[in-house]
Short mmCIF file of N, CA, C and O in Angstrom, two decimals:
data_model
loop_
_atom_site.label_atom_id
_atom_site.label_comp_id
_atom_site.label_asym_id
_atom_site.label_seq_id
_atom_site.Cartn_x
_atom_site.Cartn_y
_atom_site.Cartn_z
N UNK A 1 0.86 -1.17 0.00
CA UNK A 1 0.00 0.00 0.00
C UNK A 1 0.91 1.23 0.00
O UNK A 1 1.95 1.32 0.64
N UNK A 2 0.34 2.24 -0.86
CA UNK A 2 1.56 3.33 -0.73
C UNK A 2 0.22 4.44 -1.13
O UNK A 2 -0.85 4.41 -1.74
N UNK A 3 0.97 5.30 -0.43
CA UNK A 3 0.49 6.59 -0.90
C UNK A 3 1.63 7.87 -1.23
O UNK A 3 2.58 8.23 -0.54
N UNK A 4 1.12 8.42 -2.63
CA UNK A 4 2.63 9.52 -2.93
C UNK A 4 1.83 10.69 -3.47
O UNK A 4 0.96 10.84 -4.32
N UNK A 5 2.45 11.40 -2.67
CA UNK A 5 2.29 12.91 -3.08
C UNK A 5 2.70 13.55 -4.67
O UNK A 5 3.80 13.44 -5.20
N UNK A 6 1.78 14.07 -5.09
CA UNK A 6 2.46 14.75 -6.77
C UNK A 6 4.02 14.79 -6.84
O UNK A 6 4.67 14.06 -7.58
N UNK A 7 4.71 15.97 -5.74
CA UNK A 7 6.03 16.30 -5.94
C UNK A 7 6.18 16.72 -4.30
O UNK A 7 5.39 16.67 -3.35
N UNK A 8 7.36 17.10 -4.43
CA UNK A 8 7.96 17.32 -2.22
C UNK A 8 7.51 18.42 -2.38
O UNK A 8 7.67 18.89 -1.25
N UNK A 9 6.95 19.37 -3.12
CA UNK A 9 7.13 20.91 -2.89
C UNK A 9 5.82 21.13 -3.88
O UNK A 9 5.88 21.00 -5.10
N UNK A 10 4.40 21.53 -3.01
CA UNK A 10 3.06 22.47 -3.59
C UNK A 10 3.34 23.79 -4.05
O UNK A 10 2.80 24.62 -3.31
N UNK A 11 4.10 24.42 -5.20
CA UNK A 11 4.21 25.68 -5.32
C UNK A 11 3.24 26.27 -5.75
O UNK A 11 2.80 25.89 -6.83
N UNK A 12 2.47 27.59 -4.91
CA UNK A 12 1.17 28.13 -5.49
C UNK A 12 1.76 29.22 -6.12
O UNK A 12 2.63 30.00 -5.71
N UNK A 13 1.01 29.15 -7.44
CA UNK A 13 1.26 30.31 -7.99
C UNK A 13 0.27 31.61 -8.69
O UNK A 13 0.66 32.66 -9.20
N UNK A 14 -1.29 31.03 -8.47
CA UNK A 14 -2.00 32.03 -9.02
C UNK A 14 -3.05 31.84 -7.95
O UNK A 14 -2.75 31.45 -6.82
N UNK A 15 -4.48 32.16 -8.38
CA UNK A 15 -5.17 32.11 -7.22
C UNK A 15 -5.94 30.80 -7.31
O UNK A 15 -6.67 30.62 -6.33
N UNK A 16 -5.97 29.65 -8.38
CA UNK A 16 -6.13 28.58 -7.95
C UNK A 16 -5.21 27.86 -8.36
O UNK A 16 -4.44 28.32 -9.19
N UNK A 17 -5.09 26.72 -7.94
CA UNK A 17 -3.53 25.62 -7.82
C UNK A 17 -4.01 24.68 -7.16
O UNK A 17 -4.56 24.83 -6.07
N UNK A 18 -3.79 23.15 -7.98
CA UNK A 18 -4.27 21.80 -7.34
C UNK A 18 -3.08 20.82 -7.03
O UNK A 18 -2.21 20.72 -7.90
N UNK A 19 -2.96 20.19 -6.05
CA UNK A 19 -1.97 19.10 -5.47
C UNK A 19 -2.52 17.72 -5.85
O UNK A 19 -3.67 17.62 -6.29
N UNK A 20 -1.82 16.77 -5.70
CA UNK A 20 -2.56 15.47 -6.36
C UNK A 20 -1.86 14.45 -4.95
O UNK A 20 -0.71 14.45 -4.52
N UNK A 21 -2.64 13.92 -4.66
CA UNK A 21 -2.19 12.39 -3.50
C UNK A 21 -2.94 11.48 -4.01
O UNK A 21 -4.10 11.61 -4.42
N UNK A 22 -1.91 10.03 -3.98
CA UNK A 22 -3.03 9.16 -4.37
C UNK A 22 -2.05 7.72 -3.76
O UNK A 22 -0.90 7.40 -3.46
N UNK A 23 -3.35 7.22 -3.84
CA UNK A 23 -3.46 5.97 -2.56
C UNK A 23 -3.45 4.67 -3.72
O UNK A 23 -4.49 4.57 -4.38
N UNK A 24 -2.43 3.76 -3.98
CA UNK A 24 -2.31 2.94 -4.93
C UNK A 24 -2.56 1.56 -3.51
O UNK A 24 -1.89 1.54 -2.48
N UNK A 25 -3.53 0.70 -3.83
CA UNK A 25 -3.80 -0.29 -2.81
C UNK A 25 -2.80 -1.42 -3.91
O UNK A 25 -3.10 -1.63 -5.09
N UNK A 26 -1.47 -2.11 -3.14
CA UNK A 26 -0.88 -3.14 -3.95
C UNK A 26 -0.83 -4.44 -3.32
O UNK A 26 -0.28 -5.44 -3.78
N UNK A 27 -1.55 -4.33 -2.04
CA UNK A 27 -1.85 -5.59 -1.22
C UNK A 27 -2.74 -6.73 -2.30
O UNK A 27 -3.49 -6.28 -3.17
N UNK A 28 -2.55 -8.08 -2.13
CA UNK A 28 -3.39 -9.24 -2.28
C UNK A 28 -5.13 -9.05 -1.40
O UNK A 28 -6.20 -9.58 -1.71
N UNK A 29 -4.90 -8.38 -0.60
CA UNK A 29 -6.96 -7.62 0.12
C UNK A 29 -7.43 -6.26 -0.49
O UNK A 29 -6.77 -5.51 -1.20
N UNK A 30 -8.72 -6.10 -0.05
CA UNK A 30 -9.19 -5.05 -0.58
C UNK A 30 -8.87 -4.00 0.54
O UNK A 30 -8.42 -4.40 1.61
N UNK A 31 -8.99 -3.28 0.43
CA UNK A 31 -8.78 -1.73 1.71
C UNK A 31 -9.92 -1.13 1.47
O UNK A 31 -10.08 -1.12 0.25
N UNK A 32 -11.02 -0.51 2.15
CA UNK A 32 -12.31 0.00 2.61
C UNK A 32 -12.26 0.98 3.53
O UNK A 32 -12.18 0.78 4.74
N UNK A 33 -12.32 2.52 2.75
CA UNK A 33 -12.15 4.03 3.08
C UNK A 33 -13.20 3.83 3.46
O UNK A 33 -13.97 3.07 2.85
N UNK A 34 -13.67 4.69 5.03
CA UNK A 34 -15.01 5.13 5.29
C UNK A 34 -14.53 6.72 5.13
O UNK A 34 -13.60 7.32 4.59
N UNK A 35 -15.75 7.07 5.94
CA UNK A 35 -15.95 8.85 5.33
C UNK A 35 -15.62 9.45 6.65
O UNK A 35 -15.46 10.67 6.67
N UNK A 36 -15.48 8.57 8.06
CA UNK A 36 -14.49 9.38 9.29
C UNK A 36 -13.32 9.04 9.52
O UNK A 36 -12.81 7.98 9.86
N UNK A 37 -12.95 10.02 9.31
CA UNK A 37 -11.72 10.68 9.46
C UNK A 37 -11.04 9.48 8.42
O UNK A 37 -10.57 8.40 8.78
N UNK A 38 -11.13 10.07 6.87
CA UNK A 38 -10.53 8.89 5.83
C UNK A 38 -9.15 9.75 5.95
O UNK A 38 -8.13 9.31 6.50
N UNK A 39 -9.25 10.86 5.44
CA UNK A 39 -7.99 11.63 5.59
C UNK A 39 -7.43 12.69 6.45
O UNK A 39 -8.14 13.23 7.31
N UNK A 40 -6.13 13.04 6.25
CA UNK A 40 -5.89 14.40 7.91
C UNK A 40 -4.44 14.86 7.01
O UNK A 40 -3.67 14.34 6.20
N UNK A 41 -4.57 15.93 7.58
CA UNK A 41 -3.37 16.79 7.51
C UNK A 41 -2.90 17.95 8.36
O UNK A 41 -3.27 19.02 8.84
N UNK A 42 -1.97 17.22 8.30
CA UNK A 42 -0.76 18.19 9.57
C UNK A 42 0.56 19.16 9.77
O UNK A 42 1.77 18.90 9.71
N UNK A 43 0.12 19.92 9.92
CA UNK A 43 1.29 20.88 9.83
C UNK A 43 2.32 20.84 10.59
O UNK A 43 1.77 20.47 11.62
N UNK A 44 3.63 20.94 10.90
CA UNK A 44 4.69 20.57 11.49
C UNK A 44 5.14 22.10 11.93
O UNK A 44 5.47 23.00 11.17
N UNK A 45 5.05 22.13 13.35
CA UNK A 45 5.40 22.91 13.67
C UNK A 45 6.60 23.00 14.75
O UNK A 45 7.25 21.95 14.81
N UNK A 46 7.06 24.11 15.68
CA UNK A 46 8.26 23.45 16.41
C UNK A 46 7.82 22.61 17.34
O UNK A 46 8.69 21.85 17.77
N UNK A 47 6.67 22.48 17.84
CA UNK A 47 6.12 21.42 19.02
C UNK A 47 6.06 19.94 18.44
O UNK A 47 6.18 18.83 18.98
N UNK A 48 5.80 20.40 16.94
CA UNK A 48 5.57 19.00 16.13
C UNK A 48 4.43 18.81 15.59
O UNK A 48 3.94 19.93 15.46
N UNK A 49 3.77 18.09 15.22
CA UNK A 49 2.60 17.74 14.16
C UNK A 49 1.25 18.05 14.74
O UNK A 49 0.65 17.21 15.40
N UNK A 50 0.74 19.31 14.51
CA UNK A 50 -0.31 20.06 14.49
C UNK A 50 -1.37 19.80 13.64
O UNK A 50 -1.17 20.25 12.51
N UNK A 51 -2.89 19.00 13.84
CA UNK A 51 -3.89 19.05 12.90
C UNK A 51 -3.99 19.93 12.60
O UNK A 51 -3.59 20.86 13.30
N UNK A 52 -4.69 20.16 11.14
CA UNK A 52 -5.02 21.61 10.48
C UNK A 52 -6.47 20.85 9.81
O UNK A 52 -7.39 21.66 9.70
N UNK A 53 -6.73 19.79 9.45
CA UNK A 53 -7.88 19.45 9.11
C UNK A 53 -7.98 17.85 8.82
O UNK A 53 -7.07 17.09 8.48
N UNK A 54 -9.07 17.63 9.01
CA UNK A 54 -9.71 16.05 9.05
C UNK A 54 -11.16 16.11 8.60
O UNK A 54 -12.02 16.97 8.81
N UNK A 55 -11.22 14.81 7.86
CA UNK A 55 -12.66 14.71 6.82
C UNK A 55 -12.78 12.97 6.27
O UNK A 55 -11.94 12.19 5.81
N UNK A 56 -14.05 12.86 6.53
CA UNK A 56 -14.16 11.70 5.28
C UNK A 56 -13.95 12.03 4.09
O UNK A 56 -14.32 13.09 3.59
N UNK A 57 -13.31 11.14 3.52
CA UNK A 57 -13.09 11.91 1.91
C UNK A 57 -13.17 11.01 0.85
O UNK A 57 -12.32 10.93 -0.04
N UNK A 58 -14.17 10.32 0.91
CA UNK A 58 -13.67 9.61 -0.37
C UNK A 58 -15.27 9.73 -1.41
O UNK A 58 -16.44 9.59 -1.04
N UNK A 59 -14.83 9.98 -2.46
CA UNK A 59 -16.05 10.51 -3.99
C UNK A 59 -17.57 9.61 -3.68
O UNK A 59 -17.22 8.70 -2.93
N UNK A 60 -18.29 9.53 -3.80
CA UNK A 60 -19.27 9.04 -4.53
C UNK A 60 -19.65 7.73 -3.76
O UNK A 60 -19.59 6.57 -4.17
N UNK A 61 -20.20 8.35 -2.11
CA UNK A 61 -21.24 7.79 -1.52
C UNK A 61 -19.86 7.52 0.05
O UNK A 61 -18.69 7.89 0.16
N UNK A 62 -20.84 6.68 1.03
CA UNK A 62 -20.24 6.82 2.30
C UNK A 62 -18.78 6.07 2.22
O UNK A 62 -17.79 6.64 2.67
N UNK A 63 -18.70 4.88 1.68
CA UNK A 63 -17.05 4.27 1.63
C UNK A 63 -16.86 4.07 0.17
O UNK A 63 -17.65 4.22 -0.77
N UNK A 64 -15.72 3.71 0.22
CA UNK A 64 -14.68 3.31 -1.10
C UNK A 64 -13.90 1.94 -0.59
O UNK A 64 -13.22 1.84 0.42
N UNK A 65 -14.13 1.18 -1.34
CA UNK A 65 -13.10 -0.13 -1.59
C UNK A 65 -12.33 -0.10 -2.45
O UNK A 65 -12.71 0.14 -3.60
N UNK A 66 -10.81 -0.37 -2.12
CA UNK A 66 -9.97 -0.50 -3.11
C UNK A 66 -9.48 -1.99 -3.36
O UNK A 66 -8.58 -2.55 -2.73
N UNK A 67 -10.03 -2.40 -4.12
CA UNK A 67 -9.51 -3.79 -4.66
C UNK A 67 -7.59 -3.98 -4.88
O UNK A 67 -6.92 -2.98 -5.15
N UNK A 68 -7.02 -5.18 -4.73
CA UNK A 68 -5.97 -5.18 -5.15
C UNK A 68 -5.61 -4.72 -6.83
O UNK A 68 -6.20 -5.09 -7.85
N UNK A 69 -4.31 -3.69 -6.69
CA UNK A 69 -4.33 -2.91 -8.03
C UNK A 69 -5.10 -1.53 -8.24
O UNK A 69 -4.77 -0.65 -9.04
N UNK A 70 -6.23 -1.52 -7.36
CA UNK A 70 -6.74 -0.26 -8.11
C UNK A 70 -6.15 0.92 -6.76
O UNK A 70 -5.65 0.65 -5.66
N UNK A 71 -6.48 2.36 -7.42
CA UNK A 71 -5.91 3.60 -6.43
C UNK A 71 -7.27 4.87 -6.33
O UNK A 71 -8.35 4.94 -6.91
N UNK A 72 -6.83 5.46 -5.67
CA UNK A 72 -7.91 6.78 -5.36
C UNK A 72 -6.67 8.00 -5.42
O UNK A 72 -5.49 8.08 -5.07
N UNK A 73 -7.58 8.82 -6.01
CA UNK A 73 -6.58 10.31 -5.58
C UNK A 73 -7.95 11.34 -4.75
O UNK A 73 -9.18 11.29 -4.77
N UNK A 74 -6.81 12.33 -4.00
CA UNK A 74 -7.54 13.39 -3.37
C UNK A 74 -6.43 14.57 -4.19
O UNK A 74 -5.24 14.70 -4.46
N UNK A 75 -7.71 15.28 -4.35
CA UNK A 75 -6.88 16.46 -5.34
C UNK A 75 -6.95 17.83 -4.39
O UNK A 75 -8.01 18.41 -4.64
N UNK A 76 -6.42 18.28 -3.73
CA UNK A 76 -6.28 19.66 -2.98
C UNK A 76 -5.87 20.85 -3.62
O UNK A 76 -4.82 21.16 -4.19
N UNK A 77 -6.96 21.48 -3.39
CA UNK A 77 -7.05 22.91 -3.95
C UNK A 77 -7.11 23.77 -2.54
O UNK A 77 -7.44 23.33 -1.44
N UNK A 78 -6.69 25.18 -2.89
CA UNK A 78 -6.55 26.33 -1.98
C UNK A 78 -7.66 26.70 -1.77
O UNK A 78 -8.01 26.87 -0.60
N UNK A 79 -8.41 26.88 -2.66
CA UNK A 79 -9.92 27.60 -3.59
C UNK A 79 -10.63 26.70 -3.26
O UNK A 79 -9.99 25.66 -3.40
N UNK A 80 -12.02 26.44 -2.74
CA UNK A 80 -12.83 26.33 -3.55
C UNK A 80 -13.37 26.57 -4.98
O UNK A 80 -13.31 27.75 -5.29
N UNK A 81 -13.89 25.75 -5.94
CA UNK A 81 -14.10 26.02 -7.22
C UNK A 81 -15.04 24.21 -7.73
O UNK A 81 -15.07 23.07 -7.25
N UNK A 82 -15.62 24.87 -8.85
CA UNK A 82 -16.58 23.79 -9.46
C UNK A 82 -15.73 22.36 -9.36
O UNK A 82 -14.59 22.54 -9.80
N UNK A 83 -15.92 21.18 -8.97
CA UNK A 83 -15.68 19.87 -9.27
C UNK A 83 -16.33 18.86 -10.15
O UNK A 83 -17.46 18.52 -9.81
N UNK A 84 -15.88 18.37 -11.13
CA UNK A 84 -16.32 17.50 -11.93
C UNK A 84 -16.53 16.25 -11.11
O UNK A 84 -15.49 15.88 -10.57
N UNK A 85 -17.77 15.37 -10.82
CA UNK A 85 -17.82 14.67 -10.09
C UNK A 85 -17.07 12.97 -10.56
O UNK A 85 -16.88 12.54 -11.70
N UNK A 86 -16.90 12.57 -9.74
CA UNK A 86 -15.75 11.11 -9.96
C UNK A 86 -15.79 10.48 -8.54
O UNK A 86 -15.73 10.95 -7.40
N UNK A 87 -15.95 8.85 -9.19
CA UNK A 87 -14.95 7.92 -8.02
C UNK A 87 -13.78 7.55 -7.69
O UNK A 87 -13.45 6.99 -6.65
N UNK A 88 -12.93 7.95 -8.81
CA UNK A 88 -11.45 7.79 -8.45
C UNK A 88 -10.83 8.86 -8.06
O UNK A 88 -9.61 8.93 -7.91
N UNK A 89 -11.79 9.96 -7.82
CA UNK A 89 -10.85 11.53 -7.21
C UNK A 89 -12.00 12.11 -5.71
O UNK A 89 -13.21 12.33 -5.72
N UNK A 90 -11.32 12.17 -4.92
CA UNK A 90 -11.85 13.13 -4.23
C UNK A 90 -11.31 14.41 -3.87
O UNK A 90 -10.15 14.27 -3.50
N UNK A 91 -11.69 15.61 -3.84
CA UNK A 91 -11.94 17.27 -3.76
C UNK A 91 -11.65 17.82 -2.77
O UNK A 91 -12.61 18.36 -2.24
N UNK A 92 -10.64 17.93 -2.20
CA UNK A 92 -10.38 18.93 -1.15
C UNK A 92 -9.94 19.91 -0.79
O UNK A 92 -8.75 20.08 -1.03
N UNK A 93 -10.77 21.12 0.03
CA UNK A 93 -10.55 22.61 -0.22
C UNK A 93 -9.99 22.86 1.11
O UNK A 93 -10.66 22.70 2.13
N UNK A 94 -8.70 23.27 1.11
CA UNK A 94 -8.26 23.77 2.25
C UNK A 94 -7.10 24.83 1.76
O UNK A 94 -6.17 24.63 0.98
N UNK A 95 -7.52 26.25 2.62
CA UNK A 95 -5.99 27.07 2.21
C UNK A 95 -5.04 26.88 3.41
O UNK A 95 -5.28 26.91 4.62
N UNK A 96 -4.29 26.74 2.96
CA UNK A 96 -2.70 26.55 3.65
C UNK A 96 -1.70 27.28 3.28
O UNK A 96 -1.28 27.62 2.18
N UNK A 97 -1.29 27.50 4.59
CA UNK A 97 -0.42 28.59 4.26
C UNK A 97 0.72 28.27 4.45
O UNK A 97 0.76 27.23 5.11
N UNK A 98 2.44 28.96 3.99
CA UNK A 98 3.40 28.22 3.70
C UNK A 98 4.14 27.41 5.02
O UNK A 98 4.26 27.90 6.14
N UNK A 99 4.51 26.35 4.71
CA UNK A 99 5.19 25.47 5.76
C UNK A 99 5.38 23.73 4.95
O UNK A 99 4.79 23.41 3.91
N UNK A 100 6.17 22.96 5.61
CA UNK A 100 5.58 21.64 5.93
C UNK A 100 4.60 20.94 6.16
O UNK A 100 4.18 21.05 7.31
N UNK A 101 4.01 20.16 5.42
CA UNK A 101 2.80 19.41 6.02
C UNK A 101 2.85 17.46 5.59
O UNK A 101 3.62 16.85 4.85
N UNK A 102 1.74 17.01 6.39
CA UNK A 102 1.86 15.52 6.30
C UNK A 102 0.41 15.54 6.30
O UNK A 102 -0.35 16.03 7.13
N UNK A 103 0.02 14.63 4.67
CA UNK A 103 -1.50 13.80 4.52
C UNK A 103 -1.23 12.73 4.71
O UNK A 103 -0.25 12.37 4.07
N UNK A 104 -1.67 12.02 5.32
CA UNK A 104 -2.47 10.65 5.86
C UNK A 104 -3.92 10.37 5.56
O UNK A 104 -4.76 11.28 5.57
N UNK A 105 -4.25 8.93 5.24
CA UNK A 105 -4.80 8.42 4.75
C UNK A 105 -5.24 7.03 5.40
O UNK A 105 -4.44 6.11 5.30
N UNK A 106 -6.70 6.76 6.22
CA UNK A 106 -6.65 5.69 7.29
C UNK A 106 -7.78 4.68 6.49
O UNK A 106 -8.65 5.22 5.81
N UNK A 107 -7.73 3.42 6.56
CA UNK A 107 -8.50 2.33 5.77
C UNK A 107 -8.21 0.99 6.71
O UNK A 107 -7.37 0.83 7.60
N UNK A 108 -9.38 -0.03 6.11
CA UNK A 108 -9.33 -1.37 6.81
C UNK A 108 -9.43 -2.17 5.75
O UNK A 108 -10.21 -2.13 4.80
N UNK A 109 -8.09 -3.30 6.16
CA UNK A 109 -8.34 -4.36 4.97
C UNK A 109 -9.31 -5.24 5.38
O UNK A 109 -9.62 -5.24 6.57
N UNK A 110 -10.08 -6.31 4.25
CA UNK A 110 -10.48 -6.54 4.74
C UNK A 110 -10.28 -7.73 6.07
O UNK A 110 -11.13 -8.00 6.93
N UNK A 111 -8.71 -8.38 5.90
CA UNK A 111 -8.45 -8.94 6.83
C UNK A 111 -9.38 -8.17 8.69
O UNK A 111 -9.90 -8.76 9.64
N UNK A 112 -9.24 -7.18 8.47
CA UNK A 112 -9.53 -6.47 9.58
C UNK A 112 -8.73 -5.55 10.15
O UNK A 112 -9.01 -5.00 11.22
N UNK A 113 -7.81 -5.33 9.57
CA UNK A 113 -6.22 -5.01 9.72
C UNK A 113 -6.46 -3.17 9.63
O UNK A 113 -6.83 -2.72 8.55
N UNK A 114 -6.28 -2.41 10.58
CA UNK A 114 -6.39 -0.85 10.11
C UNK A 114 -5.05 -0.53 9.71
O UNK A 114 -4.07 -0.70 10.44
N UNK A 115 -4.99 0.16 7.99
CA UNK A 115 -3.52 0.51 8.00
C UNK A 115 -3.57 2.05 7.66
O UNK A 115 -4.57 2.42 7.04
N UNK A 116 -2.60 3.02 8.01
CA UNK A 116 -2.49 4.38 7.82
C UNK A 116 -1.49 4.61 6.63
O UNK A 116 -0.46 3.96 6.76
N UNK A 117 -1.54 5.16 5.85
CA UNK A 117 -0.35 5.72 4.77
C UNK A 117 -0.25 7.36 4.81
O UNK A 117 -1.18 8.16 4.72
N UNK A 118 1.16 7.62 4.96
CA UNK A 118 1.23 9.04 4.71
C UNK A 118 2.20 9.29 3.97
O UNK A 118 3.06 8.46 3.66
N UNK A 119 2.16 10.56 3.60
CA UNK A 119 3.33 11.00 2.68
C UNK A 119 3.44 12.80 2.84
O UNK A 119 2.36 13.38 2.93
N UNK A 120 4.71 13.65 2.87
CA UNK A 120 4.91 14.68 3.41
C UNK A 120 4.87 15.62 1.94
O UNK A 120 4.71 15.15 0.81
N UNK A 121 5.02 16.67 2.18
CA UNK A 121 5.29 17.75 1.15
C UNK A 121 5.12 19.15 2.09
O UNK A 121 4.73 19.18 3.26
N UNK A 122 5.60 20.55 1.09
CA UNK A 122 5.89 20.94 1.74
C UNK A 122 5.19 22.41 0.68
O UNK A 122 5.19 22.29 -0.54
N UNK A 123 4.69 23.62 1.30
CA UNK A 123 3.29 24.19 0.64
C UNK A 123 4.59 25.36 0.28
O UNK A 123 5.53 25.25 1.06
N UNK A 124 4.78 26.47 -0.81
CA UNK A 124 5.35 27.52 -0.90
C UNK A 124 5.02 28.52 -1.99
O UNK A 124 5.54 28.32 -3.09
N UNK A 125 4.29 29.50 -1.84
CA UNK A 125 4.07 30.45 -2.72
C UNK A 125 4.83 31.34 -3.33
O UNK A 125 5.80 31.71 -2.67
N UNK A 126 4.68 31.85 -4.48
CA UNK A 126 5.45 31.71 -5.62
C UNK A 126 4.70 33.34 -6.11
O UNK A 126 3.76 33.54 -6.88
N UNK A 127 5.60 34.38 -5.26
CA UNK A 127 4.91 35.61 -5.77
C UNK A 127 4.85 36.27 -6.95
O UNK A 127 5.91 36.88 -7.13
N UNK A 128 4.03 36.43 -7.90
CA UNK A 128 3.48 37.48 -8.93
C UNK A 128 4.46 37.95 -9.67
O UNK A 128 5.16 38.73 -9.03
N UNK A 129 4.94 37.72 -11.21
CA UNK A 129 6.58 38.56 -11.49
C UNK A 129 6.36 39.95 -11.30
O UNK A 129 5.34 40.44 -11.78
N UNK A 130 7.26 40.74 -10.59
CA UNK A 130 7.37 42.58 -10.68
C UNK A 130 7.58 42.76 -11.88
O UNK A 130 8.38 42.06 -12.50
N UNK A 131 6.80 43.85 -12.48
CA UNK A 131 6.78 44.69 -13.42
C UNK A 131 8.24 45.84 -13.15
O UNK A 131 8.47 46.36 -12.06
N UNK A 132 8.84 45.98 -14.04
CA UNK A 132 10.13 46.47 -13.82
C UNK A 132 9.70 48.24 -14.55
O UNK A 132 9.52 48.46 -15.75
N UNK A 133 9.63 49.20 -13.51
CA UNK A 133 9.30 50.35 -14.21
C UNK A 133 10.55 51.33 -14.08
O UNK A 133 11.41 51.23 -13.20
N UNK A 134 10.54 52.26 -15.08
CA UNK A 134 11.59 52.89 -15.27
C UNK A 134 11.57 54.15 -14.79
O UNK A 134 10.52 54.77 -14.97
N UNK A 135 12.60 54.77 -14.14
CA UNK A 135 12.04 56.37 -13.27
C UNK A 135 12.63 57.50 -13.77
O UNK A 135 12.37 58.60 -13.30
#
């Protein structure tokens, strides 16, 4: 089971900008997302790993099963904005502001087994080019 973040580094650069995580199930069982607390994310601060938000998250009704082989993504946006609806993506609106952070991702195989996957990245905005004026 793995879960990987797009790239180590979310650079925002306009006023909307999407991140991609996705949860590839490579176990021989199925894994079964419910909708509490499927995903979380945490900001790292000097005390250490600070919630910033938690949600069921998975598309198109209360759980998701991932069969061996198949994956889910959660796509994070800053913005709110229109979503095309899907079962292999779920939508999440949170602004964050620059730092470190860690998504996690909690499921049960069906052995019975609860397993967590996370993966880190790290949020940094990417200011506006200056217009260079002449005096």
């Amino acid at each position: 089971m793995t879960l990987t973040a797009e790239n180590e580094v979310f650079t925002v650069e306009e006023t909307y900008d999407g991140f991609e995580f996705t949860l590839h199930n490579q176990t021989t069982a199925s894994l079964t997302i419910t909708r509490t607390k499927a995903w979380e994310i945490e900001r790292r601060t000097s005390d250490g790993w600070e919630q910033v938000a938690t949600e069921g998250g998975v598309a198109d009704g209360e759980t998701r099963t991932l069969d061996c082989g198949e994956e889910h993504s959660w796509h994070l946006a800053l913005f709110e904005h229109p979503t095309p609806p899907g079962r292999k993506t779920t939508y999440l609106f949170q602004n964050l502001s620059e730092g470190r952070y860690k998504f996690s991702v909690t499921g049960n195989l069906e052995t019975g087994v609860e397993i967590t996957r996370e993966t880190q990245f790290k949020v940094q905005r990417q200011l506006p080019p200056q217009t260079k004026t002449e005096e």
